[in-house]
Tab-separated table of C-alpha atoms and ligand atoms in Angstrom:
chain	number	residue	atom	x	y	z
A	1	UNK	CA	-18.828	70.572	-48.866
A	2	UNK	CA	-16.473	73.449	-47.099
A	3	UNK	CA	-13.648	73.424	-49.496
A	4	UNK	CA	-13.765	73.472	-53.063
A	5	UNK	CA	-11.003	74.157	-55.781
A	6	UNK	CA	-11.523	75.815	-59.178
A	7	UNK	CA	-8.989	75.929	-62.084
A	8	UNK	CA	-8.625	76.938	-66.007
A	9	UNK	CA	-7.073	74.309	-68.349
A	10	UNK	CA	-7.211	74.355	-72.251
A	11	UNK	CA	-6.801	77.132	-74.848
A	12	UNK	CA	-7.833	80.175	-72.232
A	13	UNK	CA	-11.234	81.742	-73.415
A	14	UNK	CA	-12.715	85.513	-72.674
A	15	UNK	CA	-15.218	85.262	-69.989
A	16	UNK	CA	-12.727	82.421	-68.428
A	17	UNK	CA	-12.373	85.314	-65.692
A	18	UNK	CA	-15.797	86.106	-64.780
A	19	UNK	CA	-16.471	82.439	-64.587
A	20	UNK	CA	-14.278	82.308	-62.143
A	21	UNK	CA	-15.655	84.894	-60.268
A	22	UNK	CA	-18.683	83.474	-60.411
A	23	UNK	CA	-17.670	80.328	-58.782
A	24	UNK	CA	-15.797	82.061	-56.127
A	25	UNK	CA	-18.694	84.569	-54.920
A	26	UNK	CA	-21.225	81.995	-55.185
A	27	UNK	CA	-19.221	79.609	-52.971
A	28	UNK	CA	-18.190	82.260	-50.377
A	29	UNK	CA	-22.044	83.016	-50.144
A	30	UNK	CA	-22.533	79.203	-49.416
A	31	UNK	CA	-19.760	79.598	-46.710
A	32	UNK	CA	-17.453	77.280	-48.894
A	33	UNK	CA	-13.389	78.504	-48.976
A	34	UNK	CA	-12.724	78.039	-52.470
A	35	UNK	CA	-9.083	77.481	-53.755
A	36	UNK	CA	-7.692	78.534	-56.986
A	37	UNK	CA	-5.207	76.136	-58.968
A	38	UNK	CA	-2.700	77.940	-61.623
A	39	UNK	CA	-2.212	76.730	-64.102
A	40	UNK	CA	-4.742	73.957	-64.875
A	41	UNK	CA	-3.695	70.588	-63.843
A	42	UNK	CA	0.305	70.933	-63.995
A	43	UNK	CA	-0.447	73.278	-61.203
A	44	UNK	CA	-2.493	71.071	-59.573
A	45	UNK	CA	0.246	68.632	-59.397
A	46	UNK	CA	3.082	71.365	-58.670
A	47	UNK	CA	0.907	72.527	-55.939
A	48	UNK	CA	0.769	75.902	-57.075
A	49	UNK	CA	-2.782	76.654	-55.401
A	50	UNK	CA	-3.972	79.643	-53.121
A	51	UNK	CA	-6.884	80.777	-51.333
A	52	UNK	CA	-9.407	82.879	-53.174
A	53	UNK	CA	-11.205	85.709	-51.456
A	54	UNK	CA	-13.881	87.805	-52.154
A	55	UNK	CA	-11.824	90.584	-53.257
A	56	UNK	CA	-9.212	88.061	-54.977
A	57	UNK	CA	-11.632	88.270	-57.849
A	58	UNK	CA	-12.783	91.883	-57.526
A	59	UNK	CA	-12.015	94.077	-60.806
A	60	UNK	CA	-11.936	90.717	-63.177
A	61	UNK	CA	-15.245	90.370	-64.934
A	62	UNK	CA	-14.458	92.621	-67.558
A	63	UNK	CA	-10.978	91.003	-68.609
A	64	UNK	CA	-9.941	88.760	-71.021
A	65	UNK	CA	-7.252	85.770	-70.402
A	66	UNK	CA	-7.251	83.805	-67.378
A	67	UNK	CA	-5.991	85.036	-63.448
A	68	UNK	CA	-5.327	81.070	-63.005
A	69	UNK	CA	-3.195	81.184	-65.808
A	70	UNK	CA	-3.937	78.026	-68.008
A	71	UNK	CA	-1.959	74.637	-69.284
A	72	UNK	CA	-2.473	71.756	-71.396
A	73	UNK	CA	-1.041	69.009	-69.088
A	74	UNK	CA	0.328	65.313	-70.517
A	75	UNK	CA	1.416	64.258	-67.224
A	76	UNK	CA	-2.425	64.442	-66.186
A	77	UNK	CA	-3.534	62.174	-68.550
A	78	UNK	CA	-1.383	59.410	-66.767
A	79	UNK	CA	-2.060	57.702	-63.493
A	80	UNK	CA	1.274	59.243	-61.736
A	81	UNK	CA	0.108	62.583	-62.564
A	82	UNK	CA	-3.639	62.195	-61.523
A	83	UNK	CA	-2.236	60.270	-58.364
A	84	UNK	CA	-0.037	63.462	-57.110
A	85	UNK	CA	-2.747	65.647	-58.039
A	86	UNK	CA	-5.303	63.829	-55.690
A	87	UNK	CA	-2.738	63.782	-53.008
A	88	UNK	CA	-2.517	68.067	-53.892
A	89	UNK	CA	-6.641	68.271	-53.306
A	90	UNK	CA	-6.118	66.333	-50.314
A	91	UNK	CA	-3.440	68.254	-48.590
A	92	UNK	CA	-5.572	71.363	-49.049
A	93	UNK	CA	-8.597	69.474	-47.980
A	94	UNK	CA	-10.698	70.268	-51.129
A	95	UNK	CA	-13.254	68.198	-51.585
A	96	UNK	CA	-14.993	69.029	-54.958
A	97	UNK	CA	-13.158	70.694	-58.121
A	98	UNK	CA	-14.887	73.151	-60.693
A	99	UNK	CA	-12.732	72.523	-64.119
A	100	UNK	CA	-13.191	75.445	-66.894
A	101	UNK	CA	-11.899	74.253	-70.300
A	102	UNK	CA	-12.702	72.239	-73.271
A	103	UNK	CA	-13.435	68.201	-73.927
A	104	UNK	CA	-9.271	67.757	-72.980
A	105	UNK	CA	-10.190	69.405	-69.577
A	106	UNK	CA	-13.116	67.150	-68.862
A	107	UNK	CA	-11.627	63.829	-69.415
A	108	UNK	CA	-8.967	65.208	-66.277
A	109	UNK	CA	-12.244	65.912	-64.850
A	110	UNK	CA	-13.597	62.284	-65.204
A	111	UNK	CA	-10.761	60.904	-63.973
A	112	UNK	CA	-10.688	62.401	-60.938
A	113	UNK	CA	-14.253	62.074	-60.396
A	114	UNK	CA	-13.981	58.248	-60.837
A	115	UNK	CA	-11.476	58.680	-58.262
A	116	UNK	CA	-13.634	59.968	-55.977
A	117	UNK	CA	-13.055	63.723	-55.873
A	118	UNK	CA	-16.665	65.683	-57.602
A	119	UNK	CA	-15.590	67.718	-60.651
A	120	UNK	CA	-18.320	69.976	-62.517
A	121	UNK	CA	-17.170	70.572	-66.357
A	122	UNK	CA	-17.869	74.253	-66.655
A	123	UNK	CA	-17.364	74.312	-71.256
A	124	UNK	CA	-14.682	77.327	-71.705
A	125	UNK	CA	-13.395	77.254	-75.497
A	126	UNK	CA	-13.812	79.752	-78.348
A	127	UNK	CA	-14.521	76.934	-80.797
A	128	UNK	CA	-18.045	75.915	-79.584
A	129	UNK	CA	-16.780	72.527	-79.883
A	130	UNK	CA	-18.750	71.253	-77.220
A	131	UNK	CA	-21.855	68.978	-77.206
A	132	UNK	CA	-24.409	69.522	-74.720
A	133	UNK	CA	-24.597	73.168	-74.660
A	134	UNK	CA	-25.209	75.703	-76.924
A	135	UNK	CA	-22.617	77.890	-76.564
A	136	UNK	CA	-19.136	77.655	-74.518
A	137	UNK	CA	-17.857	80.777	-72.786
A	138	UNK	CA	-15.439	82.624	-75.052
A	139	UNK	CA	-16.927	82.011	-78.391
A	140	UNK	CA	-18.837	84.792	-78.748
A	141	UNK	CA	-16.416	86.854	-77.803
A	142	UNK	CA	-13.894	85.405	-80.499
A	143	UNK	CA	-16.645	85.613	-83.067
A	144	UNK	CA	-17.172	89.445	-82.806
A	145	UNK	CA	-13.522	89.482	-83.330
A	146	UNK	CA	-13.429	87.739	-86.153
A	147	UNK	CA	-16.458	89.683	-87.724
A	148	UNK	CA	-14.409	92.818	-86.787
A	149	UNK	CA	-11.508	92.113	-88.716
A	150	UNK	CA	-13.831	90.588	-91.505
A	151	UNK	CA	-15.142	93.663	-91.738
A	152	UNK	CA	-11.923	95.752	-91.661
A	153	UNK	CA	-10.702	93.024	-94.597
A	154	UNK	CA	-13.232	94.070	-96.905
A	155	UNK	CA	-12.576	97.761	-96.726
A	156	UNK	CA	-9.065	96.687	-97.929
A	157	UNK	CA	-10.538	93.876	-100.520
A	158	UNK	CA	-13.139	96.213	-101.980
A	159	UNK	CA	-10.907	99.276	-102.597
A	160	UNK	CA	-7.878	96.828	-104.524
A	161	UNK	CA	-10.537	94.263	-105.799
A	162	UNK	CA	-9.108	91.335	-104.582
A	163	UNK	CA	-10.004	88.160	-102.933
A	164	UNK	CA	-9.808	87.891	-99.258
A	165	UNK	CA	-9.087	84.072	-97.845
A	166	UNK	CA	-9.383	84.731	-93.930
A	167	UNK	CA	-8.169	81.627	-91.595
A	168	UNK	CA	-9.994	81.380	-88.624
A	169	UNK	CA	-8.969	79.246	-85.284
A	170	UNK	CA	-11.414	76.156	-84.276
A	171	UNK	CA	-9.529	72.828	-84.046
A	172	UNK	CA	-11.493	70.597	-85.233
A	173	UNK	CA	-14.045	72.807	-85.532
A	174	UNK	CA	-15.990	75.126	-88.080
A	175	UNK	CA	-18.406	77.030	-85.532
A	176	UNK	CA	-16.483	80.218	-85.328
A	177	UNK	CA	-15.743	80.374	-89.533
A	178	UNK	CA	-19.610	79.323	-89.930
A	179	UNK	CA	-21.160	81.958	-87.680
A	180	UNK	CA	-18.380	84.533	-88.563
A	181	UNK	CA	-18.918	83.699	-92.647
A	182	UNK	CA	-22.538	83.907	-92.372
A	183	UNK	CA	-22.649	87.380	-90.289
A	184	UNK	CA	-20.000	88.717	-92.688
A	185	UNK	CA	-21.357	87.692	-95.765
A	186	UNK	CA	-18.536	85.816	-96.845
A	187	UNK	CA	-18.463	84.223	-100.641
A	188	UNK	CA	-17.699	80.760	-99.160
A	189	UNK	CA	-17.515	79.139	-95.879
A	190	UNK	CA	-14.832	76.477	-95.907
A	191	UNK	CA	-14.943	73.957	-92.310
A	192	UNK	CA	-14.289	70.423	-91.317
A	193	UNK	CA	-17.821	69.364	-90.901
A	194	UNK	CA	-18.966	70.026	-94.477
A	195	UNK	CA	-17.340	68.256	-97.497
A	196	UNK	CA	-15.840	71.344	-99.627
A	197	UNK	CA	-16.244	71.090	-103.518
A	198	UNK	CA	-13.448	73.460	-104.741
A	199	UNK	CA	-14.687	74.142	-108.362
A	200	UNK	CA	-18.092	75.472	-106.820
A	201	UNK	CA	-16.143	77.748	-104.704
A	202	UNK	CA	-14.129	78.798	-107.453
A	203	UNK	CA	-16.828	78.975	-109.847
A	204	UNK	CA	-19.205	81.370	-107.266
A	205	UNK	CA	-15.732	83.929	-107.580
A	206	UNK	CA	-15.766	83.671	-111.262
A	207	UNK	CA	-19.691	83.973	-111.551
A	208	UNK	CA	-19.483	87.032	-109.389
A	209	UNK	CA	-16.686	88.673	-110.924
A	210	UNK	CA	-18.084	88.133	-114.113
A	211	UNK	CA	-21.098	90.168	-113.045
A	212	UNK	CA	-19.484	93.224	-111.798
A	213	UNK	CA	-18.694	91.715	-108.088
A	214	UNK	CA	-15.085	92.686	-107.909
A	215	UNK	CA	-14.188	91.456	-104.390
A	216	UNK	CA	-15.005	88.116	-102.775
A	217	UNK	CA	-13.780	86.810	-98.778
A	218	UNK	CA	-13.681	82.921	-98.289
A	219	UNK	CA	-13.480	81.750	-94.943
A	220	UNK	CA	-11.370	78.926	-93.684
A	221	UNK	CA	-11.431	77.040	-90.523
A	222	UNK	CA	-8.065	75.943	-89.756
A	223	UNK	CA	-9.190	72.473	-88.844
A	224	UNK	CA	-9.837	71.970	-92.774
A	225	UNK	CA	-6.109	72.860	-93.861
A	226	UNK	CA	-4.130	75.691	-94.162
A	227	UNK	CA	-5.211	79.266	-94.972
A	228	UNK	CA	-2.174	79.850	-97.895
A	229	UNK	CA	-2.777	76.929	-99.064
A	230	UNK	CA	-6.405	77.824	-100.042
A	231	UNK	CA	-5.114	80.870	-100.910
A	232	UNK	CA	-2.911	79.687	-103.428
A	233	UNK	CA	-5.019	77.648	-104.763
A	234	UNK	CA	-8.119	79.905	-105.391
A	235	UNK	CA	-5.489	82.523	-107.167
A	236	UNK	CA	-4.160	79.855	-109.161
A	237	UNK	CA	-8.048	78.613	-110.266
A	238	UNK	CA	-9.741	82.143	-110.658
A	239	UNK	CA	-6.671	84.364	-111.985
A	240	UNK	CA	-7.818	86.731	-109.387
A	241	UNK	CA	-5.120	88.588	-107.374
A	242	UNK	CA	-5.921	86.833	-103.792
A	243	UNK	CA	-4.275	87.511	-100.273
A	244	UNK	CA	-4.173	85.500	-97.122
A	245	UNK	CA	-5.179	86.440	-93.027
A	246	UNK	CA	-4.259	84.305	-90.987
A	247	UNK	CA	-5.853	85.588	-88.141
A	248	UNK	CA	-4.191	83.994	-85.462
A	249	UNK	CA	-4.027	84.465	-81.389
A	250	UNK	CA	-5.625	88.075	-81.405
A	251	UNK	CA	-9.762	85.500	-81.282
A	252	UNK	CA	-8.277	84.143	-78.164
A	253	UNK	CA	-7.600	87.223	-76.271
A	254	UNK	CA	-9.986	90.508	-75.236
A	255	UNK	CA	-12.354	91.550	-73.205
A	256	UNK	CA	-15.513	89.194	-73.020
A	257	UNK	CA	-18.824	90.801	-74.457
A	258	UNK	CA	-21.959	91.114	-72.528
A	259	UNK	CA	-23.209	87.317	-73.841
A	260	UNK	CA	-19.899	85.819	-72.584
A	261	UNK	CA	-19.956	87.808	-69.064
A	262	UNK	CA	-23.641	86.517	-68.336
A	263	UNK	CA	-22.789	82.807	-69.429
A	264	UNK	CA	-20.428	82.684	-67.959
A	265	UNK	CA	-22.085	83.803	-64.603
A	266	UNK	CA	-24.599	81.766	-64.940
A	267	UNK	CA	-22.581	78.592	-65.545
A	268	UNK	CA	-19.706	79.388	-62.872
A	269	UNK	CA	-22.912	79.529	-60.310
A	270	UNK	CA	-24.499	76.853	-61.816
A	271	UNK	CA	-21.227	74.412	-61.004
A	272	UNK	CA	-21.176	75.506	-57.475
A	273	UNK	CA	-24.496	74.608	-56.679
A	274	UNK	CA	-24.552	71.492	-58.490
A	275	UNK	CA	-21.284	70.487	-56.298
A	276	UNK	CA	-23.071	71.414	-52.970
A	277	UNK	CA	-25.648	69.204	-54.118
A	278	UNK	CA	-23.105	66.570	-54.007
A	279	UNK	CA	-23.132	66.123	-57.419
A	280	UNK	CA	-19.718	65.390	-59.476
A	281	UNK	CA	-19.225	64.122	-62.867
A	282	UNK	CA	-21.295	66.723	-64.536
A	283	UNK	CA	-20.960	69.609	-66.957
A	284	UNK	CA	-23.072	72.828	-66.852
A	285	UNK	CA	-24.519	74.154	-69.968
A	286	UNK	CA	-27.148	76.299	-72.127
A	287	UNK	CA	-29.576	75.051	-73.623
A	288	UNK	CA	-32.823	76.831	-75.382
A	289	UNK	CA	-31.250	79.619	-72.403
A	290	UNK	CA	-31.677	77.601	-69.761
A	291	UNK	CA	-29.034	76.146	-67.530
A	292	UNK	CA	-28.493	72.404	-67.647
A	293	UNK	CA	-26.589	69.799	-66.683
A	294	UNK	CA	-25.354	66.516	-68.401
A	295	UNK	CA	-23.204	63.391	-67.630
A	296	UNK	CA	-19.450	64.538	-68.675
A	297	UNK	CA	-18.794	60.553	-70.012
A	298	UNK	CA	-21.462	61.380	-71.922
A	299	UNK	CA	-20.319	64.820	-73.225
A	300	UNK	CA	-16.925	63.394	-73.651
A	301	UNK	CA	-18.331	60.405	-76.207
A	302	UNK	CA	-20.301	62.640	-78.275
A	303	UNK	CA	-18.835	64.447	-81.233
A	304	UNK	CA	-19.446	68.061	-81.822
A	305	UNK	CA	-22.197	69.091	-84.659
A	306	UNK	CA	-22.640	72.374	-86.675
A	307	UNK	CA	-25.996	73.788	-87.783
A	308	UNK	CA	-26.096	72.523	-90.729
A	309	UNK	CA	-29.313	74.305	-91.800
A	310	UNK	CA	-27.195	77.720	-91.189
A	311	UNK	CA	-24.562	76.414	-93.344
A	312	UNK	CA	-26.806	75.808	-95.951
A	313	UNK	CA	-28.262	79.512	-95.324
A	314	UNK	CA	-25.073	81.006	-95.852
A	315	UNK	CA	-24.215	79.284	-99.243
A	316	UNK	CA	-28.032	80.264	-99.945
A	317	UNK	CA	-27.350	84.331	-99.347
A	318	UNK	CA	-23.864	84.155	-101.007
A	319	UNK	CA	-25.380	83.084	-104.512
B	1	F6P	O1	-8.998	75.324	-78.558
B	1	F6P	C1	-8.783	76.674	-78.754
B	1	F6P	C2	-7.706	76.902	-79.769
B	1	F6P	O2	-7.514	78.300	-79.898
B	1	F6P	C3	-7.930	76.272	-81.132
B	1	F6P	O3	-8.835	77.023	-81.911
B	1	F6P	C4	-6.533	76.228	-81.663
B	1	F6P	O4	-6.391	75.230	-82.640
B	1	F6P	C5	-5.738	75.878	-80.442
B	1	F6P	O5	-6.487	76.334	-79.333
B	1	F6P	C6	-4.358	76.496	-80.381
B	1	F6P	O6	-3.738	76.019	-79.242
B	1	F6P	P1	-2.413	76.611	-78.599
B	1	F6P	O7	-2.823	77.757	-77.730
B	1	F6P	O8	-1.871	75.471	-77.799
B	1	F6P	O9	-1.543	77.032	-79.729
């Protein structure tokens, strides 16, 4: 392998960047040219690719967003559009592709895998919505986020006594409203995964009110339904003056903490070595904090789980 390609595609994710770097320093140490692709696979297919240097990613690690800018392409998903990007890797003679994005990124990935050009799945997405690793780069940056303006919430909900419903990004997912409920000690945790019972929600507001608890914060993943609506719905059950945050873009963007800067290292090295391996078709991961490695059909199939024992905890401390 001489020549090797890396892009971002998806939502972009903090730590995106120093994933990046990762695979560019790690390659240039293997005497591999590495080429960047803008954004994701519409760039592939516009062409719009460069050469990455050394110093291309200098000054990066610490910044949120994406340098490759990022896409979500519908002309990739179709045989056209994977045809004139294959004819793109060719022209640049790049023989193995390192794809940073969520499950939508890796079935590009597959594709052109199956078509005989080695892609590593590297998982960038602040939903933790992928199986097969523990964490994806980005969510733990997004979580701190959301734990920071959880935080700033309650000031506001404790001083006028109110209840807080905060709407939190995640798809289909309810990692980032699970782990940001639980470390913010919110009164309910409301996701997609779990089946929602809204009288016991309503009931734990009441109960606590009724015992001198003045202020209460629900948490809503967006992939369960809207944030107002809950909202409105909670006032309209407890009688309780309630306000809505929607918390929006501001979990995507920042710069990545310490645990997203080191994963993402770690992973972003992890793909480059697995491609000069000649290995394609695979996705790096952590596991138990170790670096793996799975099939990506395989990581594609499966459906993302939460902890359900840590959902449990959390209804457990908010009694
Ligand atoms: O997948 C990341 C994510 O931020 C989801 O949590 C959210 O539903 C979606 O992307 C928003 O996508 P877009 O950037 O296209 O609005």
């Amino acid at each position: 392998m001489k020549k090797i390609g890396v892009l971002t595609s998806g939502g972009d994710a903090p730590g995106m960047n120093a994933a990046i770097r990762a695979v560019v320093r790690k390659a240039i140490y293997h005497n591999i040219e590495v080429y960047g692709i803008n954004q994701g696979y519409s760039g592939l297919i516009a062409g719009s690719i460069r050469k990455l240097e050394l110093g291309s990613v200098g000054d990066i690690i610490h910044r949120g967003g994406t340098i490759l800018y990022t896409a979500r392409s519908e002309e990739f998903k179709t045989e056209e559009g994977q045809q004139l990007g294959i004819e793109q890797l060719k022209k640049y003679g790049i023989e193995g592709l390192v794809v940073i994005g969520g499950d939508g990124s890796f079935r590009g990935a597959k594709k052109l895998t199956d078509k005989g050009f080695p892609c590593i799945g590297v998982p960038g997405t602040i939903d933790n919505d992928i199986p097969g690793t523990d964490f994806t780069i980005g969510f733990n940056t997004s979580l701190n986020t959301v734990l920071d303006a959880i935080d700033k919430i309650r000031d506001t909900a404790t001083s006028h006594e109110r209840t807080y419903v905060i709407e939190t990004m995640g798809r289909n997912a309810g990692d980032l409203a699970l782990w940001a409920g639980l470390a913010g000690g919110a009164e309910s945790i409301i996701i997609p995964e779990v089946e929602y019972d809204m009288d016991s929600i309503v009931k734990r507001i009441i109960r606590g009110n009724e015992r001198g608890k003045k202020h209460s914060i629900i948490i809503v993943a967006e992939g369960i339904g809207s944030g107002v609506e809950f909202g409105r719905r909670i006032q309209e059950a407890t009688n309780l003056e309630t306000r809505v945050s929607v918390l929006g873009y501001i979990q995507r963007g920042g710069s990545p903490t310490a645990f997203d800067r080191a994963l993402a290292s770690r992973l972003g090295a992890r793909a480059v070595e697995l491609l000069i391996d000649g290995k394609g078709g695979r996705m790096v991961g952590i596991e138990n904090n170790q670096i793996v490695d799975h099939d990506i059909s395989e990581i594609i199939a499966r459906k993302h789980t939460i902890d359900v024992e840590m959902y449990k905890l959390s209804q457990e401390l908010s009694i």
